[in-house]
mmCIF file of N, CA and C in Angstrom:
data_model
loop_
_atom_site.group_PDB
_atom_site.id
_atom_site.type_symbol
_atom_site.label_atom_id
_atom_site.label_comp_id
_atom_site.label_asym_id
_atom_site.label_seq_id
_atom_site.Cartn_x
_atom_site.Cartn_y
_atom_site.Cartn_z
ATOM 1 N N UNK A 1332 -71.497 36.123 -15.046
ATOM 2 C CA UNK A 1332 -72.851 36.048 -14.573
ATOM 3 C C UNK A 1332 -74.021 35.601 -14.239
ATOM 4 N N UNK A 1333 -74.019 34.574 -14.926
ATOM 5 C CA UNK A 1333 -74.859 33.358 -14.757
ATOM 6 C C UNK A 1333 -74.118 32.727 -13.198
ATOM 7 N N UNK A 1334 -73.204 33.137 -12.620
ATOM 8 C CA UNK A 1334 -72.914 32.110 -11.151
ATOM 9 C C UNK A 1334 -73.533 33.310 -10.456
ATOM 10 N N UNK A 1335 -73.422 34.727 -10.328
ATOM 11 C CA UNK A 1335 -74.155 35.761 -9.550
ATOM 12 C C UNK A 1335 -75.273 35.279 -9.535
ATOM 13 N N UNK A 1336 -76.134 35.478 -10.790
ATOM 14 C CA UNK A 1336 -78.016 34.794 -10.803
ATOM 15 C C UNK A 1336 -77.691 33.422 -10.059
ATOM 16 N N UNK A 1337 -77.396 32.602 -10.544
ATOM 17 C CA UNK A 1337 -77.154 31.427 -9.411
ATOM 18 C C UNK A 1337 -77.512 31.431 -7.859
ATOM 19 N N UNK A 1338 -76.735 32.436 -7.635
ATOM 20 C CA UNK A 1338 -76.211 32.205 -6.130
ATOM 21 C C UNK A 1338 -77.020 34.177 -6.100
ATOM 22 N N UNK A 1339 -77.609 34.234 -6.251
ATOM 23 C CA UNK A 1339 -78.916 35.359 -5.744
ATOM 24 C C UNK A 1339 -79.403 35.441 -5.321
ATOM 25 N N UNK A 1340 -81.092 33.741 -5.659
ATOM 26 C CA UNK A 1340 -81.551 32.994 -4.986
ATOM 27 C C UNK A 1340 -82.013 32.583 -3.788
ATOM 28 N N UNK A 1341 -80.624 32.679 -3.403
ATOM 29 C CA UNK A 1341 -79.817 31.839 -1.966
ATOM 30 C C UNK A 1341 -79.814 32.468 -1.336
ATOM 31 N N UNK A 1342 -79.663 34.327 -1.420
ATOM 32 C CA UNK A 1342 -78.842 35.301 -0.575
ATOM 33 C C UNK A 1342 -80.089 35.351 0.458
ATOM 34 N N UNK A 1343 -80.496 35.743 1.433
ATOM 35 C CA UNK A 1343 -81.904 36.133 2.635
ATOM 36 C C UNK A 1343 -81.324 38.107 1.937
ATOM 37 N N UNK A 1344 -82.424 38.689 1.990
ATOM 38 C CA UNK A 1344 -82.289 40.114 1.974
ATOM 39 C C UNK A 1344 -81.963 40.645 2.791
ATOM 40 N N UNK A 1345 -81.391 40.443 4.620
ATOM 41 C CA UNK A 1345 -79.820 41.351 4.790
ATOM 42 C C UNK A 1345 -79.026 41.341 4.790
ATOM 43 N N UNK A 1346 -78.717 39.998 3.819
ATOM 44 C CA UNK A 1346 -77.436 39.270 3.157
ATOM 45 C C UNK A 1346 -76.947 40.138 1.865
ATOM 46 N N UNK A 1347 -78.283 40.320 0.825
ATOM 47 C CA UNK A 1347 -77.893 41.760 0.231
ATOM 48 C C UNK A 1347 -78.000 43.285 0.595
ATOM 49 N N UNK A 1348 -79.039 43.618 1.769
ATOM 50 C CA UNK A 1348 -78.841 44.635 2.021
ATOM 51 C C UNK A 1348 -77.119 45.000 3.320
ATOM 52 N N UNK A 1349 -76.788 43.611 3.708
ATOM 53 C CA UNK A 1349 -75.551 43.980 3.960
ATOM 54 C C UNK A 1349 -74.141 44.463 3.337
ATOM 55 N N UNK A 1350 -74.076 43.487 2.181
ATOM 56 C CA UNK A 1350 -72.663 43.541 0.949
ATOM 57 C C UNK A 1350 -73.393 44.763 0.610
ATOM 58 N N UNK A 1351 -74.704 45.443 0.444
ATOM 59 C CA UNK A 1351 -75.432 46.442 -0.798
ATOM 60 C C UNK A 1351 -74.330 48.295 0.084
ATOM 61 N N UNK A 1352 -74.601 48.011 2.048
ATOM 62 C CA UNK A 1352 -73.864 48.847 2.242
ATOM 63 C C UNK A 1352 -72.184 48.623 2.688
ATOM 64 N N UNK A 1353 -71.787 47.167 3.162
ATOM 65 C CA UNK A 1353 -70.126 46.913 2.525
ATOM 66 C C UNK A 1353 -69.477 47.616 0.929
ATOM 67 N N UNK A 1354 -70.749 46.950 -0.031
ATOM 68 C CA UNK A 1354 -69.686 47.994 -1.233
ATOM 69 C C UNK A 1354 -69.877 49.267 -1.436
ATOM 70 N N UNK A 1355 -70.436 50.561 -0.435
ATOM 71 C CA UNK A 1355 -70.647 51.724 -0.760
ATOM 72 C C UNK A 1355 -69.060 52.602 0.537
ATOM 73 N N UNK A 1356 -69.662 51.627 1.679
ATOM 74 C CA UNK A 1356 -68.631 52.174 2.392
ATOM 75 C C UNK A 1356 -66.888 51.654 3.109
ATOM 76 N N UNK A 1357 -67.582 49.640 3.168
ATOM 77 C CA UNK A 1357 -66.542 48.886 3.654
ATOM 78 C C UNK A 1357 -67.025 48.507 5.044
ATOM 79 N N UNK A 1358 -66.008 48.079 5.368
ATOM 80 C CA UNK A 1358 -66.388 47.009 6.584
ATOM 81 C C UNK A 1358 -66.444 48.076 7.641
ATOM 82 N N UNK A 1359 -66.098 48.730 8.165
ATOM 83 C CA UNK A 1359 -66.599 50.029 8.803
ATOM 84 C C UNK A 1359 -68.171 50.807 8.886
ATOM 85 N N UNK A 1360 -67.893 50.964 7.910
ATOM 86 C CA UNK A 1360 -69.346 51.850 7.228
ATOM 87 C C UNK A 1360 -70.266 50.948 7.461
ATOM 88 N N UNK A 1361 -70.461 49.650 7.636
ATOM 89 C CA UNK A 1361 -70.706 47.902 7.848
ATOM 90 C C UNK A 1361 -71.618 48.445 9.314
ATOM 91 N N UNK A 1362 -70.318 47.582 10.221
ATOM 92 C CA UNK A 1362 -70.880 47.703 10.801
ATOM 93 C C UNK A 1362 -71.474 49.405 11.792
ATOM 94 N N UNK A 1363 -70.671 50.656 11.374
ATOM 95 C CA UNK A 1363 -71.185 51.568 12.062
ATOM 96 C C UNK A 1363 -73.388 51.831 11.913
ATOM 97 N N UNK A 1364 -73.490 50.958 10.843
ATOM 98 C CA UNK A 1364 -74.446 51.194 10.049
ATOM 99 C C UNK A 1364 -75.556 50.198 10.594
ATOM 100 N N UNK A 1365 -75.079 48.569 10.900
ATOM 101 C CA UNK A 1365 -76.018 47.925 11.334
ATOM 102 C C UNK A 1365 -75.229 47.385 13.155
ATOM 103 N N UNK A 1366 -74.417 48.229 12.993
ATOM 104 C CA UNK A 1366 -74.047 47.782 14.910
ATOM 105 C C UNK A 1366 -73.035 46.174 14.802
ATOM 106 N N UNK A 1367 -72.959 45.371 16.093
ATOM 107 C CA UNK A 1367 -72.275 45.020 15.946
ATOM 108 C C UNK A 1367 -72.785 43.493 15.618
ATOM 109 N N UNK A 1368 -74.471 43.502 15.581
ATOM 110 C CA UNK A 1368 -74.178 42.502 15.031
ATOM 111 C C UNK A 1368 -74.426 41.324 14.035
ATOM 112 N N UNK A 1369 -73.376 42.670 13.233
ATOM 113 C CA UNK A 1369 -73.124 41.934 11.585
ATOM 114 C C UNK A 1369 -71.495 40.973 12.366
ATOM 115 N N UNK A 1370 -70.781 41.190 13.285
ATOM 116 C CA UNK A 1370 -69.550 41.835 13.596
ATOM 117 C C UNK A 1370 -70.027 39.098 14.407
ATOM 118 N N UNK A 1371 -70.760 39.262 14.938
ATOM 119 C CA UNK A 1371 -72.094 38.912 15.948
ATOM 120 C C UNK A 1371 -71.581 37.579 14.706
ATOM 121 N N UNK A 1372 -72.929 37.181 13.680
ATOM 122 C CA UNK A 1372 -73.241 36.766 12.836
ATOM 123 C C UNK A 1372 -72.431 36.173 12.554
ATOM 124 N N UNK A 1373 -70.687 36.773 11.566
ATOM 125 C CA UNK A 1373 -69.896 36.603 10.974
ATOM 126 C C UNK A 1373 -69.176 35.840 11.925
ATOM 127 N N UNK A 1374 -68.677 36.033 13.335
ATOM 128 C CA UNK A 1374 -68.363 34.494 14.185
ATOM 129 C C UNK A 1374 -69.186 33.287 14.355
ATOM 130 N N UNK A 1375 -70.510 33.334 14.591
ATOM 131 C CA UNK A 1375 -70.786 32.621 14.999
ATOM 132 C C UNK A 1375 -70.852 31.085 13.371
ATOM 133 N N UNK A 1376 -71.316 31.973 12.471
ATOM 134 C CA UNK A 1376 -71.385 31.810 10.866
ATOM 135 C C UNK A 1376 -69.730 30.576 11.031
ATOM 136 N N UNK A 1377 -68.630 31.058 10.985
ATOM 137 C CA UNK A 1377 -67.170 30.257 11.101
ATOM 138 C C UNK A 1377 -67.157 29.534 11.970
ATOM 139 N N UNK A 1378 -67.828 30.318 13.501
ATOM 140 C CA UNK A 1378 -67.181 29.038 14.280
ATOM 141 C C UNK A 1378 -68.181 27.578 13.930
ATOM 142 N N UNK A 1379 -69.883 27.894 13.420
ATOM 143 C CA UNK A 1379 -70.262 26.999 12.857
ATOM 144 C C UNK A 1379 -69.478 25.899 11.868
ATOM 145 N N UNK A 1380 -69.381 26.779 11.171
ATOM 146 C CA UNK A 1380 -68.389 26.292 9.158
ATOM 147 C C UNK A 1380 -67.126 25.481 10.005
ATOM 148 N N UNK A 1381 -66.331 25.886 10.075
ATOM 149 C CA UNK A 1381 -64.894 25.199 11.332
ATOM 150 C C UNK A 1381 -65.382 23.555 12.370
ATOM 151 N N UNK A 1382 -66.055 24.587 12.828
ATOM 152 C CA UNK A 1382 -66.935 23.029 13.882
ATOM 153 C C UNK A 1382 -67.275 21.749 12.863
ATOM 154 N N UNK A 1383 -67.757 22.538 12.067
ATOM 155 C CA UNK A 1383 -68.318 21.156 11.187
ATOM 156 C C UNK A 1383 -67.061 20.421 10.671
ATOM 157 N N UNK A 1384 -66.416 21.355 9.828
ATOM 158 C CA UNK A 1384 -65.197 21.132 8.368
ATOM 159 C C UNK A 1384 -63.879 20.095 9.316
ATOM 160 N N UNK A 1385 -63.609 20.748 10.894
ATOM 161 C CA UNK A 1385 -62.327 20.792 11.269
ATOM 162 C C UNK A 1385 -62.743 19.836 12.683
ATOM 163 N N UNK A 1386 -63.588 19.329 12.551
ATOM 164 C CA UNK A 1386 -64.222 18.730 14.247
ATOM 165 C C UNK A 1386 -65.415 17.880 14.140
ATOM 166 N N UNK A 1387 -65.924 17.615 13.356
ATOM 167 C CA UNK A 1387 -67.135 16.815 13.016
ATOM 168 C C UNK A 1387 -66.949 15.831 11.720
ATOM 169 N N UNK A 1388 -66.619 16.470 10.996
ATOM 170 C CA UNK A 1388 -66.034 15.452 9.708
ATOM 171 C C UNK A 1388 -64.564 15.308 10.005
ATOM 172 N N UNK A 1389 -63.666 15.104 10.667
ATOM 173 C CA UNK A 1389 -62.672 14.679 10.724
ATOM 174 C C UNK A 1389 -63.621 13.231 11.709
ATOM 175 N N UNK A 1390 -63.829 13.210 12.933
ATOM 176 C CA UNK A 1390 -64.557 12.998 13.698
ATOM 177 C C UNK A 1390 -64.946 11.313 13.214
ATOM 178 N N UNK A 1391 -66.123 11.593 12.508
ATOM 179 C CA UNK A 1391 -66.967 10.918 11.316
ATOM 180 C C UNK A 1391 -65.881 9.394 11.473
ATOM 181 N N UNK A 1392 -64.689 10.309 9.973
ATOM 182 C CA UNK A 1392 -64.009 9.647 8.808
ATOM 183 C C UNK A 1392 -63.321 8.890 10.551
ATOM 184 N N UNK A 1393 -62.843 9.022 11.548
ATOM 185 C CA UNK A 1393 -62.140 8.555 12.229
ATOM 186 C C UNK A 1393 -62.455 7.679 12.802
ATOM 187 N N UNK A 1394 -63.764 7.423 13.473
ATOM 188 C CA UNK A 1394 -64.616 6.675 14.103
ATOM 189 C C UNK A 1394 -65.230 5.820 13.386
ATOM 190 N N UNK A 1395 -65.697 5.678 12.096
ATOM 191 C CA UNK A 1395 -65.563 4.633 10.253
ATOM 192 C C UNK A 1395 -64.136 4.181 10.354
ATOM 193 N N UNK A 1396 -63.273 4.707 10.465
ATOM 194 C CA UNK A 1396 -61.788 4.430 10.250
ATOM 195 C C UNK A 1396 -61.447 3.353 11.002
ATOM 196 N N UNK A 1397 -61.246 3.389 12.310
ATOM 197 C CA UNK A 1397 -60.666 2.658 13.223
ATOM 198 C C UNK A 1397 -61.708 1.210 13.952
ATOM 199 N N UNK A 1398 -63.205 1.559 13.581
ATOM 200 C CA UNK A 1398 -63.913 0.391 13.596
ATOM 201 C C UNK A 1398 -64.039 -0.738 12.415
ATOM 202 N N UNK A 1399 -63.262 -0.381 11.284
ATOM 203 C CA UNK A 1399 -62.807 -1.217 10.231
ATOM 204 C C UNK A 1399 -62.318 -2.098 10.358
ATOM 205 N N UNK A 1400 -61.306 -2.708 11.349
ATOM 206 C CA UNK A 1400 -60.789 -3.692 11.795
ATOM 207 C C UNK A 1400 -61.212 -4.611 12.600
#
């Protein structure tokens, strides 16, 4: 419960709305209700997240390691 309380203030209102719709009817109902903007938002979120995790951070780490010699 404490974790839910801590994370609840970080969620924008549209995310709370999307979560409620998802809990009521699942992913298909969410896409029917809100349209393809939901799919686009998830795609962009994971594209940015994965770019940071798998491209930018390893590049920075490698550039610092390779310049150490």
